[in-house]
Tab-separated table of C-alpha atoms in Angstrom:
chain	number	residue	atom	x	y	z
U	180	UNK	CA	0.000	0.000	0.000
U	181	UNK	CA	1.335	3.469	-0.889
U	182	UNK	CA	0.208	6.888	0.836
U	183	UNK	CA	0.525	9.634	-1.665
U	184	UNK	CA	0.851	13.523	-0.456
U	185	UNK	CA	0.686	16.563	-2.799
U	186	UNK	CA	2.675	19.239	-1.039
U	187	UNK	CA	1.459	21.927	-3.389
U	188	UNK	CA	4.630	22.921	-4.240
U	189	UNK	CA	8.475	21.675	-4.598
U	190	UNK	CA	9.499	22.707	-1.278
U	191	UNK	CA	7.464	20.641	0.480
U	192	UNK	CA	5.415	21.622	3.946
U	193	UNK	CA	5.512	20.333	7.156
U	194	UNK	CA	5.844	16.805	5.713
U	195	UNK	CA	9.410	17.143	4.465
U	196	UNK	CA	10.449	13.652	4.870
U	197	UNK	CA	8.910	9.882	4.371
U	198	UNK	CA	10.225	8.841	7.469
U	199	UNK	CA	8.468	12.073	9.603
U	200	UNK	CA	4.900	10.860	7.920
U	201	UNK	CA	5.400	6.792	8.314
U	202	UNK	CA	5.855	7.703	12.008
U	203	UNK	CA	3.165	10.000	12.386
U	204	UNK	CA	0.607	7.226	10.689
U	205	UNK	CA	2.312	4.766	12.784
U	206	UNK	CA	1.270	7.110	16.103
U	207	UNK	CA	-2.192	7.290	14.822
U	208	UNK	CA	-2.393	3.504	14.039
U	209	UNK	CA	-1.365	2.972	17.878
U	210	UNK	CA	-3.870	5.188	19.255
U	211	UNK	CA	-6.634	4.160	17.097
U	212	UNK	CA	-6.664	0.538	16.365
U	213	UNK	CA	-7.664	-2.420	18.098
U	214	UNK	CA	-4.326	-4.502	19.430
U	215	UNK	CA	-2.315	-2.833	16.914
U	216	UNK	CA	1.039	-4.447	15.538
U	217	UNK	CA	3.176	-1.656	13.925
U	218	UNK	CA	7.053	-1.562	13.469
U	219	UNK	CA	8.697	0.963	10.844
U	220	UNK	CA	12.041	-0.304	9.313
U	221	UNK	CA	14.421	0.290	6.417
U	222	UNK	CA	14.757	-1.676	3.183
U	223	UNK	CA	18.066	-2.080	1.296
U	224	UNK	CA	18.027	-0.627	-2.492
U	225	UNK	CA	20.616	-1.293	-5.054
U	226	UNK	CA	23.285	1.097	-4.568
U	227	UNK	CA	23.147	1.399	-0.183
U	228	UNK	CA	20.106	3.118	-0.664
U	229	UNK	CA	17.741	2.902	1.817
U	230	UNK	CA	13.716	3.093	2.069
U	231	UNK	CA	11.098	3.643	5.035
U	232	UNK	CA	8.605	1.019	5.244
U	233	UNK	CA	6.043	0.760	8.006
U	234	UNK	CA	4.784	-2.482	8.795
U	235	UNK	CA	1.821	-3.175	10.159
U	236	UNK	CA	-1.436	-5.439	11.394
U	237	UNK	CA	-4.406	-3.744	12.237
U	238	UNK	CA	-5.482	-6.999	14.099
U	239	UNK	CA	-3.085	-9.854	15.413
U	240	UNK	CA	-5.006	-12.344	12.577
U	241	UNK	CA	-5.113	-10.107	9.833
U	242	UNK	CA	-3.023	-10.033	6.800
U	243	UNK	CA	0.604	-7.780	7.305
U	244	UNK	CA	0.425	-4.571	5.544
U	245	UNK	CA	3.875	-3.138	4.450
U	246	UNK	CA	3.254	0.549	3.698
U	247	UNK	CA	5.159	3.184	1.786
U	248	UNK	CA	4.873	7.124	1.691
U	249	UNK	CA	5.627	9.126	-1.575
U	250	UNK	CA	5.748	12.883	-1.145
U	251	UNK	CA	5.278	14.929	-4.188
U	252	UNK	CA	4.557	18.171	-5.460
U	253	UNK	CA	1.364	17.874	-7.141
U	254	UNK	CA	3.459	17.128	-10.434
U	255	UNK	CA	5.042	13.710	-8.979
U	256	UNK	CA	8.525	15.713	-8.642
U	257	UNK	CA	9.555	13.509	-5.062
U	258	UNK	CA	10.783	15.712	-2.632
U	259	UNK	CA	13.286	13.477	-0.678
U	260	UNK	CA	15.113	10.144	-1.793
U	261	UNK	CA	12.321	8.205	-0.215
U	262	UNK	CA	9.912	9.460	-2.539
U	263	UNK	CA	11.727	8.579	-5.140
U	264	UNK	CA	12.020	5.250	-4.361
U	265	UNK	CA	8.453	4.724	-3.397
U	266	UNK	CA	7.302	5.622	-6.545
U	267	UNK	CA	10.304	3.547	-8.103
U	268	UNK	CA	8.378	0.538	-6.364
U	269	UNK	CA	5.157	1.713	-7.606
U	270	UNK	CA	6.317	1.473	-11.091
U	271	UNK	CA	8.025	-1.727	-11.083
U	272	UNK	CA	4.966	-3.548	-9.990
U	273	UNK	CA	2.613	-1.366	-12.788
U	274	UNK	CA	5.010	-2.775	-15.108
U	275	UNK	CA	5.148	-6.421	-13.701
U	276	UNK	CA	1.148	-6.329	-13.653
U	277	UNK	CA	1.304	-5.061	-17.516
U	278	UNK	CA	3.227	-7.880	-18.895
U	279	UNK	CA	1.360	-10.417	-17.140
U	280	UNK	CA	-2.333	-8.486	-18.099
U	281	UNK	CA	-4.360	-11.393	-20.053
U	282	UNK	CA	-3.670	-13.460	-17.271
U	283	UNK	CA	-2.991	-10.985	-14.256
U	284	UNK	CA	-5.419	-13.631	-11.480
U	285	UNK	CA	-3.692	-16.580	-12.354
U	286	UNK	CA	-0.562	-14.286	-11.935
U	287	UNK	CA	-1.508	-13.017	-8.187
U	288	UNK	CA	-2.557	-16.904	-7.403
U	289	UNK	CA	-0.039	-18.475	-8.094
U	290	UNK	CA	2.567	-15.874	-6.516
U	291	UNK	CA	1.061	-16.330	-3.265
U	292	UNK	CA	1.739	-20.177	-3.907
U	293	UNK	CA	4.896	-19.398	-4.708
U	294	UNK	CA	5.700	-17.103	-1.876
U	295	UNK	CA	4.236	-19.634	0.700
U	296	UNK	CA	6.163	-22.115	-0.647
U	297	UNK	CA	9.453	-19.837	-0.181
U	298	UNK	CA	8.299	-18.941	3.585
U	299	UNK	CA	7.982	-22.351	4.434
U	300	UNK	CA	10.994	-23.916	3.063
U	301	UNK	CA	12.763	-20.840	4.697
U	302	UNK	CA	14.025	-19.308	1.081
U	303	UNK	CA	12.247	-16.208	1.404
U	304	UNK	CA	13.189	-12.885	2.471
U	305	UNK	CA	17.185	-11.704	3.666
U	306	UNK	CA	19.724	-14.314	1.744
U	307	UNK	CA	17.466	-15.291	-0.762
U	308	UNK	CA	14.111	-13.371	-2.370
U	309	UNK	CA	11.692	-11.437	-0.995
U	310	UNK	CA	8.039	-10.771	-2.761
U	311	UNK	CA	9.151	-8.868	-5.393
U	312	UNK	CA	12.101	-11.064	-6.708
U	313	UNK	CA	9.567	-14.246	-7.030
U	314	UNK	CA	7.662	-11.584	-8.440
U	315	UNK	CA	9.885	-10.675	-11.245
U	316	UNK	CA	11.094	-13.992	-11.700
U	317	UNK	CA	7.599	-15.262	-12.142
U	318	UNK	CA	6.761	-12.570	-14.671
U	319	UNK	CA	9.424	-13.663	-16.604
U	320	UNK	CA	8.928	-17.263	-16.682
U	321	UNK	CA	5.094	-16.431	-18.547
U	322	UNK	CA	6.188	-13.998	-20.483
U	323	UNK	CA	8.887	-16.100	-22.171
U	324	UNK	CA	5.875	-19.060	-21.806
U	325	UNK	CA	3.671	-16.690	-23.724
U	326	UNK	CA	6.191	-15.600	-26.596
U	327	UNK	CA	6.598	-18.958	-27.428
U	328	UNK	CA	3.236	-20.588	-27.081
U	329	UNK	CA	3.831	-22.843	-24.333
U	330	UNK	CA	1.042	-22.041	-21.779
U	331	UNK	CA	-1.935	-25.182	-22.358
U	332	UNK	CA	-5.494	-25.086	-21.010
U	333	UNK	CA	-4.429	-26.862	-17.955
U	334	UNK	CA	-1.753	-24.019	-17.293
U	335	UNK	CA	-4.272	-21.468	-16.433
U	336	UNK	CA	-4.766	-21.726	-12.840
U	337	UNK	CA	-3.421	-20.547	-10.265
U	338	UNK	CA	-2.018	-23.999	-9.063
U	339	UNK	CA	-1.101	-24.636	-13.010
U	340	UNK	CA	0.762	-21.803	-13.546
U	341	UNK	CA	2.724	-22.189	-10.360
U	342	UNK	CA	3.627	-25.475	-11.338
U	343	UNK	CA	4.648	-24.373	-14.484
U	344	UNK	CA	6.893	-22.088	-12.795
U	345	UNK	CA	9.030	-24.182	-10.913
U	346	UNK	CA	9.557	-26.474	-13.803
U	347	UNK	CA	10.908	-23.676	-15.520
U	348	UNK	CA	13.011	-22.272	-12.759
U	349	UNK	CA	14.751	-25.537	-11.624
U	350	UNK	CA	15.861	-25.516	-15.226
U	351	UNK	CA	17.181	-22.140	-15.318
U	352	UNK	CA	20.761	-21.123	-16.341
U	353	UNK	CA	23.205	-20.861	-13.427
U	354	UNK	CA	24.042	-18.341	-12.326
U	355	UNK	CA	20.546	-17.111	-12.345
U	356	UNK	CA	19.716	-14.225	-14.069
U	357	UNK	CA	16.243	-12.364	-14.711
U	358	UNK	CA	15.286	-9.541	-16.300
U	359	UNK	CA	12.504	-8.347	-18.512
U	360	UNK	CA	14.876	-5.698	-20.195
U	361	UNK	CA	17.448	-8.242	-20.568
U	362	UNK	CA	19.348	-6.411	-23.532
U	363	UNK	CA	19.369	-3.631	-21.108
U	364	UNK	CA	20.402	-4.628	-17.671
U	365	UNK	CA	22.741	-7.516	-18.501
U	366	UNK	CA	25.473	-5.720	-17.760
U	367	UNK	CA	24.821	-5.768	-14.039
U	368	UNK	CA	25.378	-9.802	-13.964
U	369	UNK	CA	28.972	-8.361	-14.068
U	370	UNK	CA	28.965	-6.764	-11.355
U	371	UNK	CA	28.798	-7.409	-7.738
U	372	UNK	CA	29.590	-10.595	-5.569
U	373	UNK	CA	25.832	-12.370	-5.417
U	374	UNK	CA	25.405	-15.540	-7.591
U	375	UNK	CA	21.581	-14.400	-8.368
U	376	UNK	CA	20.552	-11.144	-10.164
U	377	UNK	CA	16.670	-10.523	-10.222
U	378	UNK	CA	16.207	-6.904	-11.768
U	379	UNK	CA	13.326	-5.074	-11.274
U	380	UNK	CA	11.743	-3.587	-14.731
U	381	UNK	CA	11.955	0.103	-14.150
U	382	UNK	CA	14.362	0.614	-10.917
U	383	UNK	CA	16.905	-2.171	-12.179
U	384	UNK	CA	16.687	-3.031	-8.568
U	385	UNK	CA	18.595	-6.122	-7.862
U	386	UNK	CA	16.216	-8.390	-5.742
U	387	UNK	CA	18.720	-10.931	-5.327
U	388	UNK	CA	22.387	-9.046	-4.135
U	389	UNK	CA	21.767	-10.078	-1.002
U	390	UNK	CA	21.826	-14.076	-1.843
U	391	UNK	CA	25.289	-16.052	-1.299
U	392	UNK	CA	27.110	-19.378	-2.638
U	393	UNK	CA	25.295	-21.345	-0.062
U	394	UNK	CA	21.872	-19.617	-0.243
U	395	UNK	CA	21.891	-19.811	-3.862
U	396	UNK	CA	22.495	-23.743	-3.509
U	397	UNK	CA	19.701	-23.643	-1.182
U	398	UNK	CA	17.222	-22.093	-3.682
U	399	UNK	CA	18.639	-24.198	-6.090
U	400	UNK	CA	17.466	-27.420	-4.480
U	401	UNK	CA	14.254	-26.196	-3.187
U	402	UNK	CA	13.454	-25.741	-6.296
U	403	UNK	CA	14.422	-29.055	-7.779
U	404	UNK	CA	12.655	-30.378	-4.673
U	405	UNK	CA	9.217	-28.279	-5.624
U	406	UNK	CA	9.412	-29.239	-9.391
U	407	UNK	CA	9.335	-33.089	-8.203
U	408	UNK	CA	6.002	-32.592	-6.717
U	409	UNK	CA	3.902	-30.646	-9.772
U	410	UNK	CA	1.822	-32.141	-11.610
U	411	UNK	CA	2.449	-29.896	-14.726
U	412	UNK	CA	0.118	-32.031	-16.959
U	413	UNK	CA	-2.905	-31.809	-15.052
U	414	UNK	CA	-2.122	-28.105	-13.638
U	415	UNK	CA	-1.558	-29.385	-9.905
U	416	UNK	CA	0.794	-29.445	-7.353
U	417	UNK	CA	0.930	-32.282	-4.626
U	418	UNK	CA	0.339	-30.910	-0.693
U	419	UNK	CA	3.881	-32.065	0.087
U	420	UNK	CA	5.113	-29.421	-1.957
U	421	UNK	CA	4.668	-26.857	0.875
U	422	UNK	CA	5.365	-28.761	4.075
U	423	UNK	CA	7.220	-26.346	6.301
U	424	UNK	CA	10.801	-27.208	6.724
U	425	UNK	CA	11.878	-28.546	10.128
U	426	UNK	CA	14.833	-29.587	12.052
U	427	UNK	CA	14.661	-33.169	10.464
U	428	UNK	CA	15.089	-31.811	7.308
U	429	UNK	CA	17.841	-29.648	8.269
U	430	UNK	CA	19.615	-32.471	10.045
U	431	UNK	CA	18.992	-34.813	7.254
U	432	UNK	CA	21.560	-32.773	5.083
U	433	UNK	CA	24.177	-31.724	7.892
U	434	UNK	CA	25.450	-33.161	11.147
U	435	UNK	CA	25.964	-29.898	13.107
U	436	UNK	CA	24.371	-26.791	14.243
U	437	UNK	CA	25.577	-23.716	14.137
U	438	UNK	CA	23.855	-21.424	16.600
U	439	UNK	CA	23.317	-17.981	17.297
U	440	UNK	CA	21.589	-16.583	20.245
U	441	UNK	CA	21.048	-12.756	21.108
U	442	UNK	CA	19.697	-12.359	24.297
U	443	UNK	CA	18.174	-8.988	25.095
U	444	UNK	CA	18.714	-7.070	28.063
U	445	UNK	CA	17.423	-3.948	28.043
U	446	UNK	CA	13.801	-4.561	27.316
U	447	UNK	CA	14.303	-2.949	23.674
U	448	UNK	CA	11.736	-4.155	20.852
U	449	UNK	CA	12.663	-7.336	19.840
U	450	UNK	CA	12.505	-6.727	16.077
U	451	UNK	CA	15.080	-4.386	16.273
U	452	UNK	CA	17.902	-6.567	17.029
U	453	UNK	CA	16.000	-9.455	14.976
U	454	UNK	CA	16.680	-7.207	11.685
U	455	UNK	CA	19.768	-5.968	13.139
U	456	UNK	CA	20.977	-9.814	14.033
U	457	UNK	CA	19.732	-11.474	10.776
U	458	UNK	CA	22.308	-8.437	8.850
U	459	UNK	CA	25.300	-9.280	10.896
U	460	UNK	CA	24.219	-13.177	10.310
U	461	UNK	CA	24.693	-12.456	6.369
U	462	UNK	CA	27.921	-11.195	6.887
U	463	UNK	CA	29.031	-14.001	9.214
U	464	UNK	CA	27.839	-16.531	6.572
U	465	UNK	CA	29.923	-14.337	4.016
U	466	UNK	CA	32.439	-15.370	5.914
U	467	UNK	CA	31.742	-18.852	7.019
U	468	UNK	CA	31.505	-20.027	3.164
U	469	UNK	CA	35.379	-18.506	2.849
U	470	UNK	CA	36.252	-20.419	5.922
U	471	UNK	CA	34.974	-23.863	4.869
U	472	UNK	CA	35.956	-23.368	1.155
U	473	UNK	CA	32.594	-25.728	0.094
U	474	UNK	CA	29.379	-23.561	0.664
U	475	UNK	CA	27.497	-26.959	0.752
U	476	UNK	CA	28.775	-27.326	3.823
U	477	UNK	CA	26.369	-25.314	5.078
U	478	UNK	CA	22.265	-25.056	4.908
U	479	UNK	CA	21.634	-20.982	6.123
U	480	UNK	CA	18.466	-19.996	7.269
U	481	UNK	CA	17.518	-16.700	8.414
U	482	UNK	CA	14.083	-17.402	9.904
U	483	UNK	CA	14.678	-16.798	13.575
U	484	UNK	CA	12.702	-18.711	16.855
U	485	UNK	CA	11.921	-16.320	20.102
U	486	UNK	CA	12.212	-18.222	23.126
U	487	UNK	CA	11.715	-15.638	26.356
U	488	UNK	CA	14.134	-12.909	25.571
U	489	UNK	CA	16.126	-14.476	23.208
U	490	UNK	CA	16.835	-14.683	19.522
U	491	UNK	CA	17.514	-17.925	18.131
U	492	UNK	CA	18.826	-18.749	14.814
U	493	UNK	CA	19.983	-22.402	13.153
U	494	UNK	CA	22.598	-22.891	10.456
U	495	UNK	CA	23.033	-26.481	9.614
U	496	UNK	CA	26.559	-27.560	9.097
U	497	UNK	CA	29.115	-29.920	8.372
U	498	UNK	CA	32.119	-29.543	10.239
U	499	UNK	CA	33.552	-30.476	13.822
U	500	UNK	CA	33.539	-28.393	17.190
U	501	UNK	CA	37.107	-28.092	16.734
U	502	UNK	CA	37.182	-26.852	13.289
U	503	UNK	CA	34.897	-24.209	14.126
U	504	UNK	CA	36.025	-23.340	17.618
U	505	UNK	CA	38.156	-19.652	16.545
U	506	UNK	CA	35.674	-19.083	14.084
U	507	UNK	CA	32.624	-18.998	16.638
U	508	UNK	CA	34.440	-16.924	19.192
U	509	UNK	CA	35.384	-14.546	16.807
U	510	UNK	CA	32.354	-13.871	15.173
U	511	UNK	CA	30.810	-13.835	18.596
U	512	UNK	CA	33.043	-10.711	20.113
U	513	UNK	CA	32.506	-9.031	16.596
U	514	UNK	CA	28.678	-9.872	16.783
U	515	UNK	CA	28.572	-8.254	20.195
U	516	UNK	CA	30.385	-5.190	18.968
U	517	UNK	CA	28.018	-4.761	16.331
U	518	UNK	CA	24.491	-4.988	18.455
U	519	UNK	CA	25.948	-2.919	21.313
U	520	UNK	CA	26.188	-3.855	25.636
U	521	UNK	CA	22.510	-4.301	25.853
U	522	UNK	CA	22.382	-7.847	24.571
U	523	UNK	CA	24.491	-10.981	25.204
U	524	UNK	CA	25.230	-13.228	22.227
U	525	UNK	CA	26.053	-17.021	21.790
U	526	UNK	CA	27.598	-18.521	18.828
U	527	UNK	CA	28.102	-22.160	18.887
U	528	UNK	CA	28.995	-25.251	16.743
U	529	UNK	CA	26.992	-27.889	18.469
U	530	UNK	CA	24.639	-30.946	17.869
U	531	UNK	CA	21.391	-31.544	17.047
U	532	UNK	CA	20.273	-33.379	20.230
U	533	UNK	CA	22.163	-30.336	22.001
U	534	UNK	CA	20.034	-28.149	20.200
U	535	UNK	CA	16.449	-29.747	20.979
U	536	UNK	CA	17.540	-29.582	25.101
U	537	UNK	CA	18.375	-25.921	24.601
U	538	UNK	CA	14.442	-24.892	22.381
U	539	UNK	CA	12.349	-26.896	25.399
């Protein structure tokens, strides 16, 4: 959802910045709404830039509502760099929408699908893709479909055309690049560290410079995993397809945990340090995959547990306590450093039946 203010003129009033209006509609939201849920964070861009978005649930069951603000001038001239990147967003998903117009409900269908299926096998979000990546890369997928005639009768469902996209994906070129400009933005699989490039269609935003050697592997096989239960044929997918992941699964692949805990102190909102932890966490994979030399070594996931006043995350891993001994100490002081003296922080290489004693 976007708010929209016309200033009246290029200067701007009172509201002279995104940030000042998301918190003032995040006050009001407080004050007026029943058992409110409201949190206001930033978003990464391309480039370090940054964008306000205010989160929120006007009732504990309802659906989350990410909001952004654009502040113009009455002739959409932005005011402040988080205008212009609101209405960057805006764009990009007029122009997703557009390509995908004939079939635009089987479209929205079958990225919620998608997207469940991403939150559930923990490939969604910081690492790997949020929304609008799948989006993209879902966009692309029919429109190449549709260029060349390949989308039956059976397709056209929500469930169908979901299907049809992870056949498509687990086949897809590594490294994985999408774009709907491709002749245009292929340049930028040159650049940068990430072994996934989603571009956005008007922004160029790059949905997936976030996503690692080990995270990429992890898409990678989710999605092989997915395509083995579609029925592409009969436009289905089987129910297995979006079991949530769990520990078994996780232990399955690798004999060790790696654990983080950040316990908080000070009484501080907890999804603070969770955004704040799961940032650091990227960086200490960064430099967990140089460590081990073999990124399947390790099976990240950034979906953190709460247990009392503590953050929990799980790598799996293969390697031994010893091995791994410096590495965890290290990353622990620098971890600490990083999130301040208000929290205490754990990193250890342990085992699975360690791990289930520490959750009960």
């Amino acid at each position: 959802a976007v708010i929209s203010v016309d200033t009246g003129n290029s200067a701007g009033s009172q509201l002279t910045t995104t940030q000042t209006l998301l918190s003032d509609v995040a006050k009001l939201l407080v004050y007026t709404t029943l058992e409110p849920i409201v949190r206001l964070r930033e978003a990464s861009m391309t480039g370090g830039n940054k964008i306000q978005i205010l989160t929120t649930k006007l009732i504990p069951s309802s659906p989350t509502i990410d909001l952004i603000a654009c502040i113009h001038d009455g002739q959409w001239n932005q005011i402040d760099r988080g205008s212009k990147f609101a209405l960057e967003a805006l764009k990009d998903t007029w122009l997703l929408q557009q390509h995908v117009k004939p079939w635009v409900k089987y479209f929205e269908g079958a990225l919620r699908i998608i997207k469940l299926w991403a939150y559930r096998r923990h490939v969604y979000g910081l690492g790997f893709l949020g929304g609008g990546g799948w989006a993209v890369w879902l966009v692309k997928v029919l429109t190449d479909a549709m260029n060349c005639g390949d989308l039956s009768a059976a397709t056209l469902t929500a469930q169908g055309v979901a299907a049809f996209f992870f056949h498509r994906a687990n086949m897809w070129a590594k490294p994985v690049f999408v774009s709907l400009r491709e002749e245009e933005q292929r340049s930028a699989q040159l650049t940068g560290r990430s072994p996934i490039h989603v571009l956005a269609p008007y922004s160029g935003n790059d949905h997936g410079r976030n996503a690692t050697l080990s995270t990429a592997a992890r898409i990678e096989r989710e999605l092989a995993r997915a395509d083995s239960y579609t029925f592409r044929a009969k436009g289905q997918i089987d129910e297995k397809l979006l079991q949530m992941a769990s520990f078994d699964d996780f232990q399955s692949t690798h004999s060790q945990v790696l654990l983080t805990e950040i316990s908080v102190l000070d009484g501080k909102s907890m999804a603070e340090y969770k955004a704040r932890g799961a940032m650091e966490l990227l960086s200490m994979l960064v430099a967990l995959e140089r460590k081990l030399g073999d990124h399947t070594r390790i099976r990240p996931c950034f979906k953190s547990t709460r247990k009392d006043n503590k953050l929990v995350w799980v790598f799996g891993l293969e390697a031994s306590q010893g091995e791994m001994k410096n590495f965890c100490l290290r990353e622990m002081v620098a971890l600490k450093s990083a999130l301040g003296p208000t929290v205490d922080v754990l990193i250890d290489c342990i085992t699975w039946e360690d791990l289930r004693e520490r959750m009960k």
